[in-house]
């Protein structure tokens, strides 16, 4: 595990501590392995000074527990000292595989349960940590980011609650609406785009892939994801197309207005590979309808890319769509819980973000700029020059 050309000479904010909640345990352990390896290999001239106390360790993971009572109530417990530590707490609010006993019944943990556990661990730190940073890949309540009529603003309230508890920085991926950071204008908030990891994933999924304007297009499945698709298209030097949704505003089904049709705006797609990119796949209906519409327009291979693969209605419709030739490849990240059945699908490629997160944590702990990590144009171009021949 090499840290490549990175050279961090600044003094760390404090001794590094990583707290992956149980929902994010596997990802946290991968991040820890990278950090342990890099810091042992790093030849820092001031490594032996007091400013770099506990810089090299066998593990940066801080042991914690969140035990529950029979009533379903819980408490957060930190098993070792965190005084003066620069803490990074990781939580996956979408991990529904975790369960607890509620009055003798097995209850699956909801995003609300995970968010409460996060607050319990923050409270257990009791103000002793030097700095508290929260890494929440899927931003809690990010789908309820704006108000229409008499509605709650859940995401804004959650962000304010965390900062009021002493959280200094919040890091998330592909926020549904980045403008929600306006709720906490005096605190650190970063939303990261995993474009580089998706590009690497495309070449892993289809090793003979070639990226140019004549053979590939980037597609946004709706008007809300335009910025994401425009960025990826510009980075790769490709054309972009977009679908917009015609909805029936007279009805509400499953909490939203049903989509009547997807209308396409863009140039000719015939014979070209299509990369449909979105922030999440929930039920998957929209993504598959867009893929089907592109196939009717005689598109070539279809790559479905989403930062978060939730698959709330299971994998059956994706299996059928793959068998029917609606799409060819499916790519999501390991930032949220991945079911064994998803990982077993031949058409699925997982994009690992653990090394990228380790880079970010390592840089932030040194109080250095993460601008190049948030917009890795140079790394993308080097990768394309190497693999696009």
GROMACS .gro file of C-alpha atoms in nm:
model
  389
    1UNK     CA    1   0.000   0.000   0.000
    2UNK     CA    2   0.187   0.305  -0.122
    3UNK     CA    3   0.093   0.667  -0.046
    4UNK     CA    4   0.215   0.763  -0.397
    5UNK     CA    5   0.368   1.108  -0.438
    6UNK     CA    6   0.195   1.270  -0.143
    7UNK     CA    7   0.423   1.456   0.100
    8UNK     CA    8   0.258   1.580   0.420
    9UNK     CA    9   0.500   1.797   0.616
   10UNK     CA   10   0.257   1.992   0.836
   11UNK     CA   11   0.205   1.910   1.204
   12UNK     CA   12  -0.104   1.695   1.273
   13UNK     CA   13  -0.401   1.860   1.444
   14UNK     CA   14  -0.386   1.588   1.707
   15UNK     CA   15  -0.329   1.216   1.746
   16UNK     CA   16  -0.543   1.042   1.486
   17UNK     CA   17  -0.844   0.839   1.598
   18UNK     CA   18  -1.093   0.659   1.373
   19UNK     CA   19  -1.430   0.548   1.507
   20UNK     CA   20  -1.615   0.334   1.252
   21UNK     CA   21  -1.958   0.262   1.396
   22UNK     CA   22  -2.072  -0.096   1.352
   23UNK     CA   23  -2.265   0.005   1.039
   24UNK     CA   24  -1.935   0.109   0.876
   25UNK     CA   25  -1.696  -0.142   1.033
   26UNK     CA   26  -1.562  -0.309   0.715
   27UNK     CA   27  -1.493   0.023   0.540
   28UNK     CA   28  -1.328   0.165   0.854
   29UNK     CA   29  -1.093  -0.132   0.885
   30UNK     CA   30  -0.980  -0.095   0.523
   31UNK     CA   31  -0.911   0.275   0.578
   32UNK     CA   32  -0.714   0.192   0.894
   33UNK     CA   33  -0.492  -0.055   0.706
   34UNK     CA   34  -0.393   0.211   0.452
   35UNK     CA   35  -0.316   0.470   0.720
   36UNK     CA   36  -0.108   0.229   0.929
   37UNK     CA   37   0.097   0.129   0.622
   38UNK     CA   38   0.153   0.485   0.497
   39UNK     CA   39   0.259   0.627   0.832
   40UNK     CA   40   0.506   0.348   0.896
   41UNK     CA   41   0.663   0.402   0.554
   42UNK     CA   42   0.658   0.783   0.566
   43UNK     CA   43   1.004   0.924   0.638
   44UNK     CA   44   0.911   1.245   0.821
   45UNK     CA   45   1.200   1.445   0.964
   46UNK     CA   46   1.000   1.550   1.275
   47UNK     CA   47   0.845   1.209   1.337
   48UNK     CA   48   1.017   1.165   1.673
   49UNK     CA   49   0.909   1.504   1.817
   50UNK     CA   50   0.628   1.558   2.067
   51UNK     CA   51   0.416   1.722   1.795
   52UNK     CA   52   0.396   1.380   1.626
   53UNK     CA   53   0.306   1.183   1.938
   54UNK     CA   54   0.127   0.855   1.850
   55UNK     CA   55   0.185   0.925   1.479
   56UNK     CA   56   0.281   0.563   1.413
   57UNK     CA   57   0.043   0.304   1.555
   58UNK     CA   58  -0.062  -0.052   1.484
   59UNK     CA   59  -0.420   0.070   1.453
   60UNK     CA   60  -0.596   0.407   1.470
   61UNK     CA   61  -0.937   0.258   1.542
   62UNK     CA   62  -1.082   0.366   1.876
   63UNK     CA   63  -1.287   0.091   2.041
   64UNK     CA   64  -1.650   0.184   2.103
   65UNK     CA   65  -1.976   0.010   2.189
   66UNK     CA   66  -2.342   0.102   2.158
   67UNK     CA   67  -2.523  -0.154   2.377
   68UNK     CA   68  -2.902  -0.160   2.392
   69UNK     CA   69  -3.146  -0.228   2.671
   70UNK     CA   70  -3.437  -0.465   2.632
   71UNK     CA   71  -3.665  -0.169   2.564
   72UNK     CA   72  -3.462  -0.076   2.255
   73UNK     CA   73  -3.298   0.224   2.420
   74UNK     CA   74  -2.920   0.249   2.395
   75UNK     CA   75  -2.608   0.426   2.518
   76UNK     CA   76  -2.276   0.515   2.353
   77UNK     CA   77  -1.954   0.401   2.519
   78UNK     CA   78  -1.592   0.480   2.422
   79UNK     CA   79  -1.355   0.213   2.554
   80UNK     CA   80  -1.031   0.419   2.562
   81UNK     CA   81  -0.913   0.775   2.613
   82UNK     CA   82  -0.974   1.023   2.329
   83UNK     CA   83  -0.831   1.330   2.503
   84UNK     CA   84  -0.652   1.548   2.248
   85UNK     CA   85  -0.744   1.316   1.959
   86UNK     CA   86  -0.847   1.425   1.611
   87UNK     CA   87  -1.149   1.194   1.574
   88UNK     CA   88  -1.309   1.075   1.251
   89UNK     CA   89  -1.643   0.903   1.308
   90UNK     CA   90  -1.778   0.696   1.019
   91UNK     CA   91  -2.142   0.594   0.993
   92UNK     CA   92  -2.352   0.426   0.723
   93UNK     CA   93  -2.711   0.532   0.787
   94UNK     CA   94  -2.833   0.297   0.511
   95UNK     CA   95  -2.712  -0.028   0.670
   96UNK     CA   96  -3.045  -0.200   0.730
   97UNK     CA   97  -2.875  -0.539   0.781
   98UNK     CA   98  -2.805  -0.456   1.145
   99UNK     CA   99  -3.067  -0.558   1.400
  100UNK     CA  100  -3.145  -0.516   1.770
  101UNK     CA  101  -3.394  -0.660   2.014
  102UNK     CA  102  -3.701  -0.449   2.088
  103UNK     CA  103  -3.923  -0.598   2.359
  104UNK     CA  104  -3.829  -0.945   2.244
  105UNK     CA  105  -3.879  -0.868   1.872
  106UNK     CA  106  -3.599  -0.836   1.615
  107UNK     CA  107  -3.592  -0.485   1.472
  108UNK     CA  108  -3.384  -0.373   1.171
  109UNK     CA  109  -3.196  -0.047   1.221
  110UNK     CA  110  -3.331   0.250   1.025
  111UNK     CA  111  -3.141   0.567   0.928
  112UNK     CA  112  -3.294   0.728   1.239
  113UNK     CA  113  -3.140   0.458   1.460
  114UNK     CA  114  -2.797   0.500   1.303
  115UNK     CA  115  -2.811   0.878   1.341
  116UNK     CA  116  -2.898   0.842   1.710
  117UNK     CA  117  -2.602   0.606   1.759
  118UNK     CA  118  -2.376   0.865   1.594
  119UNK     CA  119  -2.494   1.130   1.840
  120UNK     CA  120  -2.442   0.889   2.131
  121UNK     CA  121  -2.075   0.840   2.039
  122UNK     CA  122  -2.024   1.215   1.992
  123UNK     CA  123  -2.178   1.272   2.336
  124UNK     CA  124  -1.956   1.002   2.487
  125UNK     CA  125  -1.646   1.196   2.377
  126UNK     CA  126  -1.756   1.455   2.639
  127UNK     CA  127  -1.569   1.743   2.480
  128UNK     CA  128  -1.231   1.579   2.540
  129UNK     CA  129  -1.137   1.531   2.173
  130UNK     CA  130  -0.928   1.799   2.002
  131UNK     CA  131  -1.157   1.791   1.698
  132UNK     CA  132  -1.455   1.582   1.589
  133UNK     CA  133  -1.514   1.507   1.221
  134UNK     CA  134  -1.808   1.307   1.091
  135UNK     CA  135  -1.781   1.105   0.770
  136UNK     CA  136  -2.134   1.019   0.662
  137UNK     CA  137  -2.113   0.890   0.301
  138UNK     CA  138  -2.492   0.891   0.252
  139UNK     CA  139  -2.603   1.219   0.407
  140UNK     CA  140  -2.879   1.154   0.660
  141UNK     CA  141  -3.220   1.286   0.539
  142UNK     CA  142  -3.056   1.433   0.227
  143UNK     CA  143  -3.368   1.349   0.024
  144UNK     CA  144  -3.566   1.585   0.247
  145UNK     CA  145  -3.346   1.884   0.168
  146UNK     CA  146  -3.607   2.145   0.078
  147UNK     CA  147  -3.950   2.252   0.188
  148UNK     CA  148  -4.265   2.233  -0.024
  149UNK     CA  149  -4.560   2.352   0.181
  150UNK     CA  150  -4.589   2.248   0.546
  151UNK     CA  151  -4.295   2.010   0.563
  152UNK     CA  152  -3.999   1.952   0.789
  153UNK     CA  153  -3.644   2.040   0.682
  154UNK     CA  154  -3.488   1.726   0.823
  155UNK     CA  155  -3.143   1.742   0.662
  156UNK     CA  156  -3.081   2.101   0.772
  157UNK     CA  157  -3.195   2.020   1.126
  158UNK     CA  158  -2.965   1.716   1.142
  159UNK     CA  159  -2.662   1.918   1.030
  160UNK     CA  160  -2.734   2.189   1.287
  161UNK     CA  161  -2.779   1.926   1.558
  162UNK     CA  162  -2.436   1.778   1.484
  163UNK     CA  163  -2.254   2.112   1.480
  164UNK     CA  164  -2.430   2.216   1.804
  165UNK     CA  165  -2.288   1.899   1.963
  166UNK     CA  166  -1.935   2.007   1.873
  167UNK     CA  167  -1.873   1.852   1.531
  168UNK     CA  168  -1.621   2.064   1.338
  169UNK     CA  169  -1.634   1.907   0.991
  170UNK     CA  170  -1.887   1.695   0.804
  171UNK     CA  171  -1.778   1.496   0.500
  172UNK     CA  172  -2.030   1.332   0.270
  173UNK     CA  173  -2.040   1.193  -0.083
  174UNK     CA  174  -2.254   1.311  -0.371
  175UNK     CA  175  -2.505   1.502  -0.158
  176UNK     CA  176  -2.853   1.504  -0.312
  177UNK     CA  177  -2.844   1.884  -0.296
  178UNK     CA  178  -2.509   2.040  -0.190
  179UNK     CA  179  -2.687   2.367  -0.106
  180UNK     CA  180  -2.802   2.211   0.220
  181UNK     CA  181  -2.462   2.319   0.360
  182UNK     CA  182  -2.614   2.669   0.384
  183UNK     CA  183  -2.775   2.543   0.706
  184UNK     CA  184  -2.430   2.544   0.875
  185UNK     CA  185  -2.240   2.828   0.702
  186UNK     CA  186  -1.971   2.861   0.973
  187UNK     CA  187  -1.868   2.494   0.980
  188UNK     CA  188  -1.680   2.264   0.745
  189UNK     CA  189  -1.895   2.072   0.498
  190UNK     CA  190  -1.757   1.883   0.196
  191UNK     CA  191  -1.947   1.678  -0.059
  192UNK     CA  192  -1.717   1.454  -0.263
  193UNK     CA  193  -1.771   1.320  -0.615
  194UNK     CA  194  -1.627   0.969  -0.676
  195UNK     CA  195  -1.575   1.029  -1.051
  196UNK     CA  196  -1.218   0.896  -1.053
  197UNK     CA  197  -1.327   0.569  -0.891
  198UNK     CA  198  -1.612   0.532  -1.141
  199UNK     CA  199  -1.372   0.580  -1.433
  200UNK     CA  200  -1.145   0.307  -1.294
  201UNK     CA  201  -1.454   0.090  -1.238
  202UNK     CA  202  -1.562   0.131  -1.602
  203UNK     CA  203  -1.229  -0.008  -1.722
  204UNK     CA  204  -1.251  -0.297  -1.474
  205UNK     CA  205  -1.603  -0.381  -1.588
  206UNK     CA  206  -1.514  -0.360  -1.959
  207UNK     CA  207  -1.135  -0.400  -2.002
  208UNK     CA  208  -1.143  -0.317  -2.375
  209UNK     CA  209  -1.323   0.013  -2.317
  210UNK     CA  210  -1.223   0.318  -2.522
  211UNK     CA  211  -1.334   0.666  -2.422
  212UNK     CA  212  -1.387   0.928  -2.693
  213UNK     CA  213  -1.668   1.149  -2.826
  214UNK     CA  214  -1.749   0.914  -3.114
  215UNK     CA  215  -1.800   0.605  -2.900
  216UNK     CA  216  -1.937   0.720  -2.561
  217UNK     CA  217  -2.180   0.964  -2.397
  218UNK     CA  218  -2.260   1.061  -2.039
  219UNK     CA  219  -2.630   1.061  -1.952
  220UNK     CA  220  -2.808   1.234  -1.666
  221UNK     CA  221  -3.133   1.050  -1.583
  222UNK     CA  222  -3.300   1.374  -1.465
  223UNK     CA  223  -3.251   1.749  -1.451
  224UNK     CA  224  -3.140   1.735  -1.085
  225UNK     CA  225  -2.826   1.539  -1.173
  226UNK     CA  226  -2.711   1.768  -1.452
  227UNK     CA  227  -2.412   1.909  -1.263
  228UNK     CA  228  -2.279   1.561  -1.187
  229UNK     CA  229  -2.308   1.450  -1.552
  230UNK     CA  230  -2.165   1.776  -1.689
  231UNK     CA  231  -1.857   1.743  -1.466
  232UNK     CA  232  -1.789   1.384  -1.571
  233UNK     CA  233  -1.849   1.466  -1.939
  234UNK     CA  234  -1.610   1.762  -1.924
  235UNK     CA  235  -1.341   1.560  -1.746
  236UNK     CA  236  -1.361   1.287  -2.009
  237UNK     CA  237  -1.414   1.520  -2.306
  238UNK     CA  238  -1.747   1.360  -2.398
  239UNK     CA  239  -2.091   1.481  -2.504
  240UNK     CA  240  -2.374   1.474  -2.254
  241UNK     CA  241  -2.742   1.393  -2.282
  242UNK     CA  242  -3.027   1.436  -2.034
  243UNK     CA  243  -3.367   1.296  -1.959
  244UNK     CA  244  -3.635   1.501  -1.790
  245UNK     CA  245  -3.925   1.349  -1.603
  246UNK     CA  246  -4.288   1.425  -1.680
  247UNK     CA  247  -4.474   1.365  -1.354
  248UNK     CA  248  -4.838   1.332  -1.257
  249UNK     CA  249  -4.875   1.598  -0.988
  250UNK     CA  250  -5.235   1.499  -0.919
  251UNK     CA  251  -5.128   1.177  -0.742
  252UNK     CA  252  -4.875   1.069  -0.478
  253UNK     CA  253  -4.740   0.713  -0.479
  254UNK     CA  254  -4.481   0.600  -0.219
  255UNK     CA  255  -4.431   0.960  -0.108
  256UNK     CA  256  -4.369   1.109  -0.453
  257UNK     CA  257  -4.550   1.210  -0.770
  258UNK     CA  258  -4.535   0.918  -1.019
  259UNK     CA  259  -4.335   0.961  -1.340
  260UNK     CA  260  -4.545   0.956  -1.657
  261UNK     CA  261  -4.257   0.949  -1.908
  262UNK     CA  262  -3.885   1.016  -1.957
  263UNK     CA  263  -3.807   1.258  -2.241
  264UNK     CA  264  -3.456   1.267  -2.390
  265UNK     CA  265  -3.257   1.580  -2.475
  266UNK     CA  266  -2.928   1.527  -2.657
  267UNK     CA  267  -2.746   1.427  -2.974
  268UNK     CA  268  -2.763   1.098  -3.161
  269UNK     CA  269  -2.684   0.797  -2.937
  270UNK     CA  270  -2.690   0.521  -3.197
  271UNK     CA  271  -2.409   0.270  -3.148
  272UNK     CA  272  -2.246   0.462  -2.862
  273UNK     CA  273  -2.173   0.336  -2.511
  274UNK     CA  274  -2.393   0.514  -2.255
  275UNK     CA  275  -2.282   0.594  -1.900
  276UNK     CA  276  -2.592   0.679  -1.695
  277UNK     CA  277  -2.471   0.845  -1.375
  278UNK     CA  278  -2.678   0.937  -1.068
  279UNK     CA  279  -2.631   0.986  -0.696
  280UNK     CA  280  -2.836   0.683  -0.592
  281UNK     CA  281  -3.034   0.385  -0.708
  282UNK     CA  282  -3.330   0.350  -0.476
  283UNK     CA  283  -3.595   0.123  -0.628
  284UNK     CA  284  -3.417   0.145  -0.966
  285UNK     CA  285  -3.730   0.220  -1.170
  286UNK     CA  286  -3.605   0.551  -1.311
  287UNK     CA  287  -3.260   0.420  -1.401
  288UNK     CA  288  -3.398   0.115  -1.581
  289UNK     CA  289  -3.661   0.319  -1.766
  290UNK     CA  290  -3.387   0.555  -1.888
  291UNK     CA  291  -3.172   0.259  -1.998
  292UNK     CA  292  -3.469   0.106  -2.180
  293UNK     CA  293  -3.540   0.437  -2.357
  294UNK     CA  294  -3.175   0.459  -2.471
  295UNK     CA  295  -3.188   0.104  -2.606
  296UNK     CA  296  -3.494   0.202  -2.812
  297UNK     CA  297  -3.280   0.484  -2.955
  298UNK     CA  298  -3.029   0.215  -3.064
  299UNK     CA  299  -2.763   0.292  -2.805
  300UNK     CA  300  -2.473   0.049  -2.759
  301UNK     CA  301  -2.363  -0.081  -2.419
  302UNK     CA  302  -2.530   0.067  -2.112
  303UNK     CA  303  -2.330   0.136  -1.793
  304UNK     CA  304  -2.540   0.218  -1.485
  305UNK     CA  305  -2.333   0.417  -1.231
  306UNK     CA  306  -2.459   0.533  -0.891
  307UNK     CA  307  -2.270   0.639  -0.580
  308UNK     CA  308  -2.521   0.466  -0.354
  309UNK     CA  309  -2.685   0.139  -0.449
  310UNK     CA  310  -2.978   0.106  -0.211
  311UNK     CA  311  -3.189  -0.140  -0.415
  312UNK     CA  312  -3.488  -0.095  -0.187
  313UNK     CA  313  -3.703  -0.340  -0.383
  314UNK     CA  314  -3.439  -0.609  -0.427
  315UNK     CA  315  -3.246  -0.727  -0.732
  316UNK     CA  316  -3.517  -0.912  -0.927
  317UNK     CA  317  -3.600  -0.628  -1.166
  318UNK     CA  318  -3.229  -0.573  -1.237
  319UNK     CA  319  -3.178  -0.943  -1.306
  320UNK     CA  320  -3.468  -0.940  -1.553
  321UNK     CA  321  -3.351  -0.616  -1.718
  322UNK     CA  322  -3.000  -0.760  -1.760
  323UNK     CA  323  -3.140  -1.079  -1.915
  324UNK     CA  324  -3.353  -0.868  -2.151
  325UNK     CA  325  -3.048  -0.668  -2.259
  326UNK     CA  326  -3.168  -0.338  -2.109
  327UNK     CA  327  -2.825  -0.271  -1.952
  328UNK     CA  328  -2.482  -0.435  -1.958
  329UNK     CA  329  -2.295  -0.322  -1.645
  330UNK     CA  330  -2.389  -0.191  -1.301
  331UNK     CA  331  -2.144   0.005  -1.085
  332UNK     CA  332  -2.192   0.139  -0.732
  333UNK     CA  333  -1.954   0.216  -0.446
  334UNK     CA  334  -1.891   0.039  -0.116
  335UNK     CA  335  -1.987   0.351   0.080
  336UNK     CA  336  -2.317   0.191   0.183
  337UNK     CA  337  -2.414  -0.163   0.276
  338UNK     CA  338  -2.382  -0.409  -0.011
  339UNK     CA  339  -2.591  -0.726   0.009
  340UNK     CA  340  -2.430  -1.064  -0.067
  341UNK     CA  341  -2.675  -1.110  -0.355
  342UNK     CA  342  -2.564  -0.781  -0.512
  343UNK     CA  343  -2.196  -0.876  -0.487
  344UNK     CA  344  -2.267  -1.213  -0.650
  345UNK     CA  345  -2.416  -1.067  -0.971
  346UNK     CA  346  -2.199  -1.112  -1.281
  347UNK     CA  347  -2.297  -0.770  -1.415
  348UNK     CA  348  -2.199  -0.585  -1.096
  349UNK     CA  349  -1.873  -0.399  -1.029
  350UNK     CA  350  -1.799  -0.251  -0.686
  351UNK     CA  351  -1.597   0.073  -0.670
  352UNK     CA  352  -1.386   0.074  -0.354
  353UNK     CA  353  -1.356   0.417  -0.186
  354UNK     CA  354  -1.151   0.310   0.117
  355UNK     CA  355  -0.815   0.430  -0.020
  356UNK     CA  356  -0.967   0.763  -0.127
  357UNK     CA  357  -1.115   0.815   0.221
  358UNK     CA  358  -0.780   0.724   0.377
  359UNK     CA  359  -0.616   0.996   0.163
  360UNK     CA  360  -0.872   1.250   0.280
  361UNK     CA  361  -0.844   1.157   0.650
  362UNK     CA  362  -0.463   1.158   0.636
  363UNK     CA  363  -0.459   1.502   0.471
  364UNK     CA  364  -0.719   1.655   0.704
  365UNK     CA  365  -0.535   1.524   1.008
  366UNK     CA  366  -0.228   1.715   0.886
  367UNK     CA  367  -0.454   2.022   0.845
  368UNK     CA  368  -0.355   2.036   0.477
  369UNK     CA  369  -0.566   2.128   0.173
  370UNK     CA  370  -0.782   1.855   0.017
  371UNK     CA  371  -0.864   2.056  -0.297
  372UNK     CA  372  -0.669   1.824  -0.528
  373UNK     CA  373  -0.836   1.521  -0.372
  374UNK     CA  374  -1.183   1.668  -0.424
  375UNK     CA  375  -1.109   1.746  -0.790
  376UNK     CA  376  -0.852   1.487  -0.904
  377UNK     CA  377  -0.822   1.605  -1.266
  378UNK     CA  378  -0.450   1.521  -1.294
  379UNK     CA  379  -0.498   1.167  -1.162
  380UNK     CA  380  -0.787   1.109  -1.402
  381UNK     CA  381  -0.585   1.230  -1.701
  382UNK     CA  382  -0.287   1.012  -1.608
  383UNK     CA  383  -0.516   0.712  -1.574
  384UNK     CA  384  -0.681   0.778  -1.912
  385UNK     CA  385  -0.345   0.827  -2.086
  386UNK     CA  386  -0.234   0.492  -1.950
  387UNK     CA  387  -0.552   0.291  -2.013
  388UNK     CA  388  -0.726   0.455  -2.309
  389UNK     CA  389  -0.478   0.333  -2.573
   0.00000   0.00000   0.00000
